[in-house]
Amino acid sequence: MTGRKVLMGFDVTADSHTLAAYRARGGYEALARALESMQPEDVTQEIVDSGIQGRGGAAFPAGRKWQGIDPHDGQPHYLIANADEGEPGTFKDRWVLEHDPHALLESMLLASYALGVRHAFVYIRGEYDRPWRRVAAAVEEAYAEGLFGENILGSGFSCDLVVFRGAGAYVCGEASSLLGSIEGTRAYPRNRPPRMTVRGLYQAPTVVNNVETLASVAWIIRNGAQAFRKIGTEKSPGTRLISVSGHIRNPGVYEVELGYSWAKFLHEDCGGLLCNKALKAVIPGGISSQVLTGKDAKVLTPGEVEGLTLDHEILRAAGSSLGSGGMIVIAEGTCMVRLLQIMLRFYRHESCGQCTPCREGTGWMHRVIDRIVAGEGRPEDIDTLYHVARFNDGTTICGLGDAAGYAATAMLDNFRDEFEYFIEHKRSKFGGNLECQ
Ligand code: SF4
């Protein structure tokens, strides 16, 4: 039992994703109440008071982001649900999209009302076929019942929603990048400032929120900000969806009350490690979660996991973060050199090429790690990896360049002996093993 629930508090059945089932759970009551008795600012204030932090990776207070938009300024505004969930190890938003799409839609209507949005978008990753079909079907159901379109529930509020499928580029999960994808230009991440709440989609003020963040809005408006604050910890209220993968007995998506014991979560709720192996490391929040502070790349070691709780502040203080909620569990006997090779291959492949340090640096690091794994490593390769990784730090437009560097330095800091062994003996200390055997 991972604590109280905000999103997963119902049984998944063959039709629990439908509008009828959602209504039976009290769905769309918060929307009706808000349109009848709340001003847009009241909805925003409720989100501010709830203290909910973004669930996509940066943990920025969602209410503060919303306060960046004046719903009455007469400009067009846009809302985008970022469903381009491509961070390795992360598949928690998929659960919402497949099993509770109406929670997302009701929440987007509430957010659109609060922000003065007439057109909202769900930007969904191209590979997510079933989630896309579920969301598209939910949108049709909602339109058929007058929950989107003109004069919703007779309130005078109108909102349309477009489901936009990405084409498979990881970088489009970066909020400013997906703007270009929707606009039909090359999806390059954009420099900030200006913030997207000043100049976003089609140059208009825009809020981009993660799916899980947005989907929680209906619960908060239905139950009140104070009820939300009673869940979790004082500084990290609410719950997090965590997708667990790697060397774990029961991989999947869990809803965890913030402040929950990490050791209990791994060893009891997730059934412990495969093959009765000891824990070697955990990458807590997707392989790029580290970009938050620069220190966050640290891979937690078993000793550090014991005693930790799952909440933003404690993990940050421990030099890590909950990031995108994609937890990767790594058992003893895993070759961290091979693991880093896979991570660097990913970053190199997904770099959009806009910034020289990222474009060249990810390629360079990948070539060096390939050389080490091929048994042709040189003693100076470790220093070269450090040098290139640090050269990326803070010199790129989006976080991908930083993340690639942090991944390398984290592995080298924590498992340097494995890299030295590989270079000296021209083979892995653990037989290049990535499986749990
Ligand atoms: Fe593109 Fe990399 Fe620069 Fe991000 S850091 S904008 S992915 S080149």
PDB file of C-alpha atoms and ligand atoms in Angstrom, residues 171 188-189 350-356 358-359 396-402, ligand 1:
ATOM      1  CA  VAL A 171      13.385  16.418 -27.981  1.00  0.00           C
ATOM      2  CA  TYR A 188      13.997  23.119 -31.967  1.00  0.00           C
ATOM      3  CA  PRO A 189      14.012  23.949 -28.252  1.00  0.00           C
ATOM      4  CA  GLU A 350      18.246  12.381 -29.890  1.00  0.00           C
ATOM      5  CA  SER A 351      20.364  15.554 -29.915  1.00  0.00           C
ATOM      6  CA  CYS A 352      18.611  17.966 -32.283  1.00  0.00           C
ATOM      7  CA  GLY A 353      21.989  19.353 -33.359  1.00  0.00           C
ATOM      8  CA  GLN A 354      21.161  22.991 -32.698  1.00  0.00           C
ATOM      9  CA  CYS A 355      23.946  23.639 -30.126  1.00  0.00           C
ATOM     10  CA  THR A 356      27.538  22.754 -30.914  1.00  0.00           C
ATOM     11  CA  CYS A 358      25.539  19.061 -27.425  1.00  0.00           C
ATOM     12  CA  ARG A 359      25.754  18.022 -31.074  1.00  0.00           C
ATOM     13  CA  THR A 396      23.270  24.483 -24.328  1.00  0.00           C
ATOM     14  CA  ILE A 397      19.745  25.687 -25.041  1.00  0.00           C
ATOM     15  CA  CYS A 398      17.824  22.793 -23.528  1.00  0.00           C
ATOM     16  CA  GLY A 399      18.627  20.246 -20.858  1.00  0.00           C
ATOM     17  CA  LEU A 400      19.594  17.391 -23.163  1.00  0.00           C
ATOM     18  CA  GLY A 401      23.199  18.497 -23.484  1.00  0.00           C
ATOM     19  CA  ASP A 402      23.541  18.915 -19.718  1.00  0.00           C
TER      20      ASP A 402
HETATM   21 FE1  SF4 B   1      19.257  20.507 -29.341  1.00  0.00          FE
HETATM   22 FE2  SF4 B   1      21.039  19.445 -27.660  1.00  0.00          FE
HETATM   23 FE3  SF4 B   1      20.873  22.060 -27.925  1.00  0.00          FE
HETATM   24 FE4  SF4 B   1      18.890  20.716 -26.727  1.00  0.00          FE
HETATM   25  S1  SF4 B   1      20.988  20.926 -25.989  1.00  0.00           S
HETATM   26  S2  SF4 B   1      18.685  22.375 -28.218  1.00  0.00           S
HETATM   27  S3  SF4 B   1      18.925  18.825 -27.940  1.00  0.00           S
HETATM   28  S4  SF4 B   1      21.492  20.587 -29.530  1.00  0.00           S
END
